[in-house]
């Protein structure tokens, strides 16, 4: 069961808490039980329904006005502007910029690491994560 205490911006989920900024915390050294995990998952579902899904819909130009039914007596002037996509992409460019450089001191290990990073397309993954963060938390 999720208890919301709005005055202090703290949400309790079992023995865990979600504090301001949607940071999930849990007492160090305690074992995570199924009830605790269910509390976190319930709060994550609330976040998805209240923030992530509407923001993603705005990003993909699926604005709420497009879901309204057409009225027989009115014109259908449902225009949407892809401003959220522009904001997210601009923010991601400034925030993420170039992918971080990861290196090791040992040259042999570093060569293996660089080959692996190229194989998993680290720069592309980084840019997608930056866009997701911008979409879900900041830019919209």
Tab-separated table of C-alpha atoms in Angstrom:
chain	number	residue	atom	x	y	z
A	1	UNK	CA	0.000	0.000	0.000
A	2	UNK	CA	1.374	3.420	-0.941
A	3	UNK	CA	0.932	6.205	1.581
A	4	UNK	CA	1.343	9.715	0.227
A	5	UNK	CA	2.289	12.505	2.621
A	6	UNK	CA	2.207	15.622	0.464
A	7	UNK	CA	3.415	18.210	2.998
A	8	UNK	CA	6.903	16.835	3.351
A	9	UNK	CA	7.130	15.394	-0.195
A	10	UNK	CA	7.860	11.934	1.119
A	11	UNK	CA	6.154	8.749	0.084
A	12	UNK	CA	6.397	5.573	2.097
A	13	UNK	CA	6.303	2.231	0.335
A	14	UNK	CA	6.557	-0.563	2.868
A	15	UNK	CA	9.844	0.100	4.672
A	16	UNK	CA	11.222	2.016	1.714
A	17	UNK	CA	10.647	5.629	0.835
A	18	UNK	CA	10.499	7.749	-2.258
A	19	UNK	CA	11.781	11.214	-1.442
A	20	UNK	CA	11.714	14.492	-3.356
A	21	UNK	CA	12.949	14.056	-6.896
A	22	UNK	CA	11.484	10.530	-7.038
A	23	UNK	CA	14.554	8.960	-5.445
A	24	UNK	CA	13.850	5.482	-4.108
A	25	UNK	CA	15.611	4.777	-0.794
A	26	UNK	CA	15.663	1.718	1.426
A	27	UNK	CA	17.315	1.108	4.829
A	28	UNK	CA	20.896	-0.074	4.391
A	29	UNK	CA	21.506	-3.656	5.463
A	30	UNK	CA	17.807	-4.636	5.474
A	31	UNK	CA	16.533	-7.325	3.153
A	32	UNK	CA	14.050	-6.231	0.531
A	33	UNK	CA	10.802	-8.162	0.989
A	34	UNK	CA	8.081	-8.781	-1.573
A	35	UNK	CA	5.858	-6.205	0.178
A	36	UNK	CA	8.608	-3.568	-0.002
A	37	UNK	CA	9.186	-4.298	-3.670
A	38	UNK	CA	5.454	-4.161	-4.397
A	39	UNK	CA	5.323	-0.729	-2.771
A	40	UNK	CA	8.119	0.542	-5.010
A	41	UNK	CA	6.487	-1.007	-8.077
A	42	UNK	CA	3.127	0.583	-7.197
A	43	UNK	CA	4.782	3.984	-6.938
A	44	UNK	CA	6.636	3.407	-10.205
A	45	UNK	CA	3.284	2.615	-11.832
A	46	UNK	CA	1.915	5.927	-10.501
A	47	UNK	CA	4.920	7.731	-11.980
A	48	UNK	CA	4.364	6.012	-15.312
A	49	UNK	CA	0.678	6.907	-15.438
A	50	UNK	CA	1.032	10.487	-14.178
A	51	UNK	CA	4.301	11.632	-15.760
A	52	UNK	CA	6.100	9.261	-18.117
A	53	UNK	CA	3.180	8.287	-20.359
A	54	UNK	CA	1.770	11.837	-20.829
A	55	UNK	CA	5.268	13.189	-21.509
A	56	UNK	CA	5.981	10.444	-24.031
A	57	UNK	CA	2.666	11.141	-25.730
A	58	UNK	CA	3.592	14.824	-26.017
A	59	UNK	CA	7.025	13.893	-27.373
A	60	UNK	CA	5.483	11.718	-30.075
A	61	UNK	CA	2.896	14.454	-30.940
A	62	UNK	CA	0.019	12.387	-29.588
A	63	UNK	CA	-1.546	15.381	-27.813
A	64	UNK	CA	-4.730	15.063	-25.734
A	65	UNK	CA	-6.724	17.162	-28.230
A	66	UNK	CA	-6.320	14.408	-30.796
A	67	UNK	CA	-8.207	12.035	-28.489
A	68	UNK	CA	-11.269	14.314	-28.303
A	69	UNK	CA	-14.210	13.135	-30.349
A	70	UNK	CA	-15.224	15.092	-33.401
A	71	UNK	CA	-18.366	17.148	-33.077
A	72	UNK	CA	-20.732	17.120	-36.029
A	73	UNK	CA	-21.312	20.883	-35.886
A	74	UNK	CA	-17.694	22.046	-35.624
A	75	UNK	CA	-14.645	22.171	-37.817
A	76	UNK	CA	-11.850	19.692	-37.258
A	77	UNK	CA	-8.943	22.046	-36.543
A	78	UNK	CA	-6.817	19.687	-34.496
A	79	UNK	CA	-3.327	20.960	-35.114
A	80	UNK	CA	-0.443	20.015	-32.886
A	81	UNK	CA	2.994	21.551	-32.803
A	82	UNK	CA	5.946	19.220	-32.118
A	83	UNK	CA	7.456	21.669	-29.611
A	84	UNK	CA	7.999	18.984	-26.916
A	85	UNK	CA	10.150	16.967	-29.349
A	86	UNK	CA	12.204	20.066	-30.156
A	87	UNK	CA	12.642	20.866	-26.460
A	88	UNK	CA	13.723	17.332	-25.581
A	89	UNK	CA	16.129	17.058	-28.491
A	90	UNK	CA	17.681	20.481	-27.763
A	91	UNK	CA	17.950	19.709	-24.047
A	92	UNK	CA	19.472	16.306	-24.761
A	93	UNK	CA	22.051	17.923	-27.020
A	94	UNK	CA	23.125	20.403	-24.353
A	95	UNK	CA	22.833	18.041	-21.411
A	96	UNK	CA	24.303	14.924	-22.982
A	97	UNK	CA	26.513	16.406	-25.643
A	98	UNK	CA	29.223	13.941	-26.472
A	99	UNK	CA	29.212	10.523	-24.869
A	100	UNK	CA	31.569	10.251	-21.895
A	101	UNK	CA	35.039	8.866	-22.504
A	102	UNK	CA	35.775	5.634	-20.677
A	103	UNK	CA	39.386	4.474	-20.472
A	104	UNK	CA	41.521	2.080	-18.480
A	105	UNK	CA	45.168	2.523	-17.575
A	106	UNK	CA	46.284	-0.883	-18.857
A	107	UNK	CA	46.544	-0.615	-22.656
A	108	UNK	CA	45.476	-4.220	-23.361
A	109	UNK	CA	42.419	-3.948	-21.132
A	110	UNK	CA	41.641	-0.526	-22.586
A	111	UNK	CA	41.701	-1.915	-26.142
A	112	UNK	CA	39.286	-4.672	-25.095
A	113	UNK	CA	37.043	-2.127	-23.377
A	114	UNK	CA	37.004	0.185	-26.412
A	115	UNK	CA	36.160	-2.751	-28.702
A	116	UNK	CA	33.292	-3.711	-26.392
A	117	UNK	CA	32.015	-0.105	-26.205
A	118	UNK	CA	32.029	0.085	-30.005
A	119	UNK	CA	30.281	-3.292	-30.233
A	120	UNK	CA	27.441	-2.253	-27.912
A	121	UNK	CA	27.214	1.181	-29.578
A	122	UNK	CA	27.764	3.023	-26.320
A	123	UNK	CA	27.398	6.521	-27.826
A	124	UNK	CA	23.970	5.680	-29.290
A	125	UNK	CA	22.795	4.118	-26.044
A	126	UNK	CA	24.013	7.172	-24.127
A	127	UNK	CA	22.080	9.552	-26.376
A	128	UNK	CA	18.898	7.478	-26.015
A	129	UNK	CA	19.218	7.448	-22.227
A	130	UNK	CA	19.738	11.217	-22.189
A	131	UNK	CA	16.584	11.675	-24.292
A	132	UNK	CA	14.599	9.416	-21.986
A	133	UNK	CA	15.766	11.349	-18.931
A	134	UNK	CA	14.854	14.642	-20.601
A	135	UNK	CA	11.455	13.295	-21.594
A	136	UNK	CA	10.564	11.833	-18.219
A	137	UNK	CA	11.964	14.402	-15.846
A	138	UNK	CA	13.168	17.708	-17.120
A	139	UNK	CA	12.473	19.207	-20.479
A	140	UNK	CA	8.710	18.939	-20.834
